[in-house]
Amino acid sequence: MRSARETTSPRGCPGRKLRWHAFAVAFGMLPAFAAVRQAFMRVFHRQGVCTLPSSKLRLQVPEGRIPVAIVAPGSFSPPTLLHLRMFEEARDALERTGGKFKVVGGYMSPVHDAYGKASLAPAHHRLSMVEAAVSDSDWIMADSWECLCRSEWTPTVEVVSRFAAELSKVPVAVGSNRPQCGKVQLVMLCGGDVLQSFNATKPSGERVWPDDDVEVIVGQHGLVCVGRGKADLGAIARESTVLGKHLDKIVLAKPRVLTGISSSVVRQYLASNQSIRYLVHDKVSRGLFTPGLVHCAKGFFVQVRDYIFKHKLNELPNWQ
């Protein structure tokens, strides 16, 4: 039974409790409290939300298939429909590879704020957007460990290794066999630009990706790359000394439909105050507040939403 304070108003909305919640949300969004908010979120997440999400994992695969999970580290500022489409293309490509693999789940892992990219929205916003983007997927999940559960930026190789370690603890049944741990194989999802960067060097002559990192990511685990343009991904992989040794661990996907959707394009639309509908998930463009809250608080929550997605996002440095 609800207490008197929790009863709903005649319009079906929680009264005083909702108004105080709305005030707390708006107050927490103020730039002056960014550091306090980040510290609070790290503590909160370390108290139990830093474990690997597993609610959408498929725990049984057909006989003769290798269970595989797709992991995509990235900025996701913001996550776009192309990010989600890349997961679908990757799954299809893996499961078409000689009937060898069965995808059991997928993860989007937003990078930590300390990565230092000027166009990054605050980590808790990017995580919320990713959670909204995958909310109606039956197999893709958002993972908070990299962006909120760490005190500093974590190299991709360590992120991948952590996913592999956590997935090794998940029992999966193959065919009629009893569920066993250590069966799930990890592959990292990337675009053609990242594949090219594996063979790139910085102006200083230092490798963008240390060879040892590539050996772990590709050699020990695997890579599925979804092309975005006309680049010959196979040639790029063969020309790389490190990637060329592990061509059997690389799956290439060439989409039938190519689009120019990217986070930077979405940011440009936002900066010009143009619609981003059908470039991102509707739940992302609406500002992550549930219809009930928007209806109950009307103007107040609309103002909070507008602050996050118009002022926070389109005022980031180098937004265009």
Short mmCIF file of C-alpha atoms in Angstrom, two decimals:
data_model
loop_
_atom_site.label_atom_id
_atom_site.label_comp_id
_atom_site.label_asym_id
_atom_site.label_seq_id
_atom_site.Cartn_x
_atom_site.Cartn_y
_atom_site.Cartn_z
CA MET A 1 0.00 0.00 0.00
CA ARG A 2 1.29 3.46 -0.89
CA SER A 3 1.92 6.06 1.73
CA ALA A 4 0.09 9.39 1.59
CA ARG A 5 3.11 11.07 0.06
CA GLU A 6 3.30 8.58 -2.79
CA THR A 7 -0.31 8.75 -3.90
CA THR A 8 -0.94 10.04 -7.39
CA SER A 9 -2.75 13.23 -8.25
CA PRO A 10 -6.09 13.16 -10.13
CA ARG A 11 -4.09 13.57 -13.35
CA GLY A 12 -2.28 10.32 -12.60
CA CYS A 13 1.07 11.87 -11.69
CA PRO A 14 3.02 11.66 -8.46
CA GLY A 15 2.80 15.12 -6.99
CA ARG A 16 5.37 16.53 -4.57
CA LYS A 17 7.70 13.57 -4.96
CA LEU A 18 7.94 14.06 -8.74
CA ARG A 19 8.46 17.82 -8.41
CA TRP A 20 11.37 17.26 -6.04
CA HIS A 21 12.77 14.62 -8.38
CA ALA A 22 12.53 17.02 -11.29
CA PHE A 23 14.33 19.69 -9.28
CA ALA A 24 17.09 17.23 -8.36
CA VAL A 25 17.57 16.21 -11.99
CA ALA A 26 17.80 19.81 -13.19
CA PHE A 27 20.10 20.77 -10.29
CA GLY A 28 22.41 17.87 -11.06
CA MET A 29 22.78 18.97 -14.67
CA LEU A 30 24.34 22.32 -13.77
CA PRO A 31 27.95 22.56 -15.04
CA ALA A 32 29.18 23.72 -11.61
CA PHE A 33 28.34 20.31 -10.17
CA ALA A 34 29.92 18.24 -12.95
CA ALA A 35 32.84 16.99 -10.81
CA VAL A 36 30.57 16.10 -7.89
CA ARG A 37 28.18 14.32 -10.24
CA GLN A 38 30.97 12.29 -11.85
CA ALA A 39 32.35 11.23 -8.46
CA PHE A 40 28.88 10.23 -7.28
CA MET A 41 28.22 8.21 -10.43
CA ARG A 42 31.54 6.35 -10.08
CA VAL A 43 30.77 5.43 -6.46
CA PHE A 44 27.21 4.43 -7.33
CA HIS A 45 28.27 2.23 -10.21
CA ARG A 46 31.06 0.58 -8.24
CA GLN A 47 28.47 -0.57 -5.73
CA GLY A 48 27.04 -3.14 -8.08
CA VAL A 49 26.41 -1.87 -11.59
CA CYS A 50 29.97 -2.47 -12.78
CA THR A 51 29.32 -6.15 -13.35
CA LEU A 52 28.89 -7.26 -16.94
CA PRO A 53 25.24 -7.07 -18.09
CA SER A 54 24.00 -10.51 -19.09
CA SER A 55 20.21 -10.24 -19.25
CA LYS A 56 20.13 -10.45 -23.07
CA LEU A 57 22.76 -13.14 -23.53
CA ARG A 58 21.64 -16.31 -25.28
CA LEU A 59 22.78 -19.18 -23.11
CA GLN A 60 22.25 -22.01 -25.59
CA VAL A 61 23.52 -22.38 -29.16
CA PRO A 62 23.05 -25.13 -31.76
CA GLU A 63 25.38 -28.10 -31.91
CA GLY A 64 28.61 -27.38 -33.77
CA ARG A 65 28.42 -23.58 -33.34
CA ILE A 66 30.91 -21.42 -31.45
CA PRO A 67 29.16 -18.91 -29.16
CA VAL A 68 30.52 -15.43 -29.82
CA ALA A 69 29.89 -12.00 -28.30
CA ILE A 70 30.44 -8.75 -30.22
CA VAL A 71 32.03 -5.84 -28.34
CA ALA A 72 32.25 -2.29 -29.67
CA PRO A 73 34.29 0.24 -27.69
CA GLY A 74 33.73 3.79 -28.91
CA SER A 75 32.93 7.42 -28.19
CA PHE A 76 29.17 7.21 -28.95
CA SER A 77 28.78 10.96 -28.72
CA PRO A 78 26.02 10.39 -29.62
CA PRO A 79 25.21 6.78 -30.61
CA THR A 80 23.62 6.70 -34.06
CA LEU A 81 21.42 4.30 -35.97
CA LEU A 82 24.50 3.33 -37.99
CA HIS A 83 26.19 2.10 -34.81
CA LEU A 84 23.22 -0.19 -34.22
CA ARG A 85 23.11 -1.24 -37.87
CA MET A 86 26.80 -2.19 -37.70
CA PHE A 87 25.97 -4.71 -34.98
CA GLU A 88 23.34 -6.31 -37.22
CA GLU A 89 25.74 -6.42 -40.19
CA ALA A 90 28.45 -7.91 -37.96
CA ARG A 91 26.14 -10.60 -36.61
CA ASP A 92 25.02 -11.60 -40.10
CA ALA A 93 28.62 -11.74 -41.34
CA LEU A 94 29.76 -13.90 -38.42
CA GLU A 95 26.88 -16.33 -38.67
CA ARG A 96 27.36 -16.66 -42.44
CA THR A 97 31.01 -17.67 -41.96
CA GLY A 98 30.62 -21.34 -42.82
CA GLY A 99 27.95 -21.84 -40.18
CA LYS A 100 30.73 -21.66 -37.62
CA PHE A 101 29.54 -18.98 -35.18
CA LYS A 102 26.38 -18.16 -33.26
CA VAL A 103 26.22 -14.66 -31.79
CA VAL A 104 24.98 -14.75 -28.20
CA GLY A 105 25.10 -11.03 -27.40
CA GLY A 106 26.58 -7.63 -28.13
CA TYR A 107 27.99 -4.78 -26.05
CA MET A 108 28.51 -1.06 -26.59
CA SER A 109 31.21 0.35 -24.32
CA PRO A 110 31.46 4.18 -24.19
CA VAL A 111 34.98 5.50 -23.66
CA HIS A 112 36.02 7.33 -20.48
CA ASP A 113 35.95 11.14 -20.39
CA ALA A 114 39.71 11.13 -19.78
CA TYR A 115 40.24 9.92 -23.36
CA GLY A 116 40.38 13.64 -24.00
CA LYS A 117 38.47 13.90 -27.26
CA ALA A 118 37.01 17.42 -27.49
CA SER A 119 33.68 16.23 -28.88
CA LEU A 120 32.89 13.87 -26.00
CA ALA A 121 29.68 14.56 -24.11
CA PRO A 122 30.02 13.71 -20.38
CA ALA A 123 30.29 9.97 -19.81
CA HIS A 124 27.03 9.59 -17.88
CA HIS A 125 25.15 11.30 -20.74
CA ARG A 126 26.76 9.06 -23.35
CA LEU A 127 26.02 5.95 -21.29
CA SER A 128 22.39 7.04 -20.88
CA MET A 129 22.11 7.61 -24.63
CA VAL A 130 23.58 4.18 -25.38
CA GLU A 131 21.22 2.55 -22.87
CA ALA A 132 18.31 4.29 -24.59
CA ALA A 133 19.54 3.29 -28.05
CA VAL A 134 19.71 -0.43 -27.17
CA SER A 135 16.64 -0.50 -24.93
CA ASP A 136 14.49 -2.28 -27.51
CA SER A 137 17.23 -4.56 -28.86
CA ASP A 138 16.90 -8.18 -27.79
CA TRP A 139 20.67 -8.80 -27.85
CA ILE A 140 22.72 -5.56 -27.66
CA MET A 141 23.59 -4.15 -24.22
CA ALA A 142 25.31 -1.08 -22.77
CA ASP A 143 28.28 -1.61 -20.46
CA SER A 144 29.34 1.08 -17.98
CA TRP A 145 32.67 -0.35 -16.76
CA GLU A 146 34.93 1.59 -19.12
CA CYS A 147 33.26 4.99 -18.84
CA LEU A 148 32.07 5.16 -15.23
CA CYS A 149 33.72 2.42 -13.22
CA ARG A 150 37.29 3.45 -13.96
CA SER A 151 39.06 6.51 -12.60
CA GLU A 152 40.99 7.09 -15.83
CA TRP A 153 41.06 6.21 -19.51
CA THR A 154 41.64 2.50 -20.17
CA PRO A 155 43.43 1.30 -23.35
CA THR A 156 41.18 -0.66 -25.70
CA VAL A 157 43.23 -3.82 -25.27
CA GLU A 158 42.48 -3.80 -21.53
CA VAL A 159 38.79 -3.18 -22.18
CA VAL A 160 38.67 -6.13 -24.57
CA SER A 161 40.58 -8.34 -22.12
CA ARG A 162 38.15 -7.45 -19.33
CA PHE A 163 35.16 -8.39 -21.52
CA ALA A 164 36.84 -11.68 -22.39
CA ALA A 165 37.50 -12.45 -18.73
CA GLU A 166 33.91 -11.69 -17.72
CA LEU A 167 32.41 -13.63 -20.62
CA SER A 168 34.54 -16.65 -19.70
CA LYS A 169 32.49 -16.90 -16.51
CA VAL A 170 29.19 -17.21 -18.39
CA PRO A 171 27.96 -20.82 -18.75
CA VAL A 172 26.63 -21.57 -22.23
CA ALA A 173 25.17 -24.83 -23.50
CA VAL A 174 26.22 -26.05 -26.93
CA GLY A 175 23.66 -28.39 -28.43
CA SER A 176 22.41 -30.89 -25.86
CA ASN A 177 25.50 -30.57 -23.66
CA ARG A 178 25.37 -29.15 -20.16
CA PRO A 179 26.20 -25.43 -19.80
CA GLN A 180 29.91 -24.79 -19.39
CA CYS A 181 31.99 -21.68 -18.72
CA GLY A 182 34.78 -20.58 -21.01
CA LYS A 183 32.85 -21.25 -24.21
CA VAL A 184 32.08 -17.67 -25.33
CA GLN A 185 34.53 -16.18 -27.80
CA LEU A 186 34.89 -12.40 -28.06
CA VAL A 187 35.26 -10.37 -31.23
CA MET A 188 35.74 -6.61 -31.39
CA LEU A 189 33.53 -4.68 -33.79
CA CYS A 190 35.00 -1.78 -35.73
CA GLY A 191 34.59 0.27 -38.90
CA GLY A 192 36.94 0.44 -41.85
CA ASP A 193 38.59 3.58 -40.47
CA VAL A 194 39.69 1.71 -37.35
CA LEU A 195 40.96 -1.20 -39.44
CA GLN A 196 43.13 1.25 -41.40
CA SER A 197 44.40 2.80 -38.17
CA PHE A 198 45.84 -0.56 -37.09
CA ASN A 199 48.58 0.03 -39.67
CA ALA A 200 48.96 3.79 -39.07
CA THR A 201 51.74 5.72 -37.38
CA LYS A 202 51.72 9.02 -35.52
CA PRO A 203 53.82 12.02 -36.69
CA SER A 204 56.34 11.00 -34.03
CA GLY A 205 56.76 7.63 -35.75
CA GLU A 206 55.02 5.79 -32.92
CA ARG A 207 52.40 3.23 -33.89
CA VAL A 208 48.78 4.30 -33.32
CA TRP A 209 48.08 0.74 -32.16
CA PRO A 210 51.04 -1.03 -30.51
CA ASP A 211 51.68 -4.38 -32.18
CA ASP A 212 51.31 -6.15 -28.84
CA ASP A 213 47.82 -4.69 -28.43
CA VAL A 214 46.79 -5.82 -31.92
CA GLU A 215 48.15 -9.30 -31.18
CA VAL A 216 45.85 -9.54 -28.17
CA ILE A 217 42.76 -7.97 -29.74
CA VAL A 218 42.94 -9.81 -33.06
CA GLY A 219 45.26 -12.75 -32.45
CA GLN A 220 43.83 -13.91 -29.13
CA HIS A 221 40.24 -12.86 -29.72
CA GLY A 222 39.03 -11.68 -33.11
CA LEU A 223 37.81 -8.78 -35.20
CA VAL A 224 34.68 -8.13 -37.23
CA CYS A 225 34.93 -5.06 -39.44
CA VAL A 226 31.98 -3.37 -41.15
CA GLY A 227 32.89 -1.23 -44.14
CA ARG A 228 31.39 2.25 -44.51
CA GLY A 229 32.66 3.09 -47.99
CA LYS A 230 34.34 1.61 -51.03
CA ALA A 231 37.65 0.81 -49.34
CA ASP A 232 39.01 -2.69 -49.93
CA LEU A 233 39.05 -3.98 -46.36
CA GLY A 234 40.66 -7.26 -47.37
CA ALA A 235 43.60 -5.44 -48.96
CA ILE A 236 43.98 -3.23 -45.88
CA ALA A 237 44.16 -6.29 -43.64
CA ARG A 238 46.64 -8.11 -45.91
CA GLU A 239 48.95 -5.08 -46.13
CA SER A 240 49.29 -4.92 -42.35
CA THR A 241 52.16 -6.96 -40.94
CA VAL A 242 50.28 -7.76 -37.74
CA LEU A 243 46.79 -8.20 -39.20
CA GLY A 244 48.17 -10.28 -42.08
CA LYS A 245 49.20 -12.99 -39.60
CA HIS A 246 45.66 -13.32 -38.30
CA LEU A 247 43.45 -13.13 -41.38
CA ASP A 248 41.62 -16.22 -40.13
CA LYS A 249 40.53 -14.21 -37.05
CA ILE A 250 39.12 -11.29 -39.09
CA VAL A 251 35.60 -11.28 -40.52
CA LEU A 252 34.76 -8.54 -43.01
CA ALA A 253 31.22 -7.30 -43.62
CA LYS A 254 30.27 -5.24 -46.67
CA PRO A 255 26.81 -3.69 -46.19
CA ARG A 256 24.44 -3.53 -49.14
CA VAL A 257 23.39 -0.03 -48.09
CA LEU A 258 26.00 2.63 -47.36
CA THR A 259 25.12 5.75 -45.40
CA GLY A 260 26.98 8.85 -44.30
CA ILE A 261 25.50 8.78 -40.81
CA SER A 262 28.06 9.44 -38.11
CA SER A 263 28.22 11.03 -34.68
CA SER A 264 29.97 14.08 -36.13
CA VAL A 265 27.19 14.55 -38.70
CA VAL A 266 24.57 14.33 -35.94
CA ARG A 267 26.48 16.93 -33.95
CA GLN A 268 26.51 19.23 -36.96
CA TYR A 269 22.73 18.89 -37.26
CA LEU A 270 22.35 19.72 -33.58
CA ALA A 271 24.64 22.72 -33.88
CA SER A 272 22.44 24.00 -36.72
CA ASN A 273 19.28 23.35 -34.67
CA GLN A 274 18.05 20.82 -37.24
CA SER A 275 16.12 17.61 -36.68
CA ILE A 276 18.14 14.48 -35.90
CA ARG A 277 15.20 12.12 -36.19
CA TYR A 278 16.01 8.89 -38.06
CA LEU A 279 19.72 9.58 -37.54
CA VAL A 280 19.56 8.42 -33.92
CA HIS A 281 17.14 6.28 -31.96
CA ASP A 282 13.94 8.16 -31.06
CA LYS A 283 14.62 7.63 -27.36
CA VAL A 284 17.95 9.38 -27.75
CA SER A 285 16.48 12.34 -29.65
CA ARG A 286 13.64 12.73 -27.15
CA GLY A 287 16.08 13.26 -24.32
CA LEU A 288 15.82 9.98 -22.37
CA PHE A 289 12.85 11.01 -20.22
CA THR A 290 9.87 8.68 -20.18
CA PRO A 291 6.59 9.93 -21.71
CA GLY A 292 4.97 9.73 -18.28
CA LEU A 293 7.46 12.12 -16.74
CA VAL A 294 7.28 14.52 -19.65
CA HIS A 295 3.48 14.47 -19.45
CA CYS A 296 3.38 14.93 -15.69
CA ALA A 297 5.92 17.70 -15.44
CA LYS A 298 5.30 19.18 -18.88
CA GLY A 299 7.32 22.36 -19.26
CA PHE A 300 9.76 21.61 -16.45
CA PHE A 301 11.02 18.32 -17.85
CA VAL A 302 11.01 19.70 -21.37
CA GLN A 303 13.38 22.42 -20.14
CA VAL A 304 15.64 19.81 -18.51
CA ARG A 305 15.65 17.76 -21.71
CA ASP A 306 16.43 20.81 -23.83
CA TYR A 307 19.30 21.74 -21.53
CA ILE A 308 20.90 18.33 -21.95
CA PHE A 309 20.50 17.91 -25.67
CA LYS A 310 20.67 21.47 -26.97
CA HIS A 311 23.02 23.22 -24.59
CA LYS A 312 25.16 20.35 -23.34
CA LEU A 313 25.66 18.61 -26.66
CA ASN A 314 25.84 21.39 -29.19
CA GLU A 315 28.14 23.59 -27.12
CA LEU A 316 30.97 21.09 -26.90
CA PRO A 317 34.31 22.28 -28.29
CA ASN A 318 34.94 21.33 -31.93
CA TRP A 319 31.30 20.27 -32.22
CA GLN A 320 31.35 20.91 -35.94
#
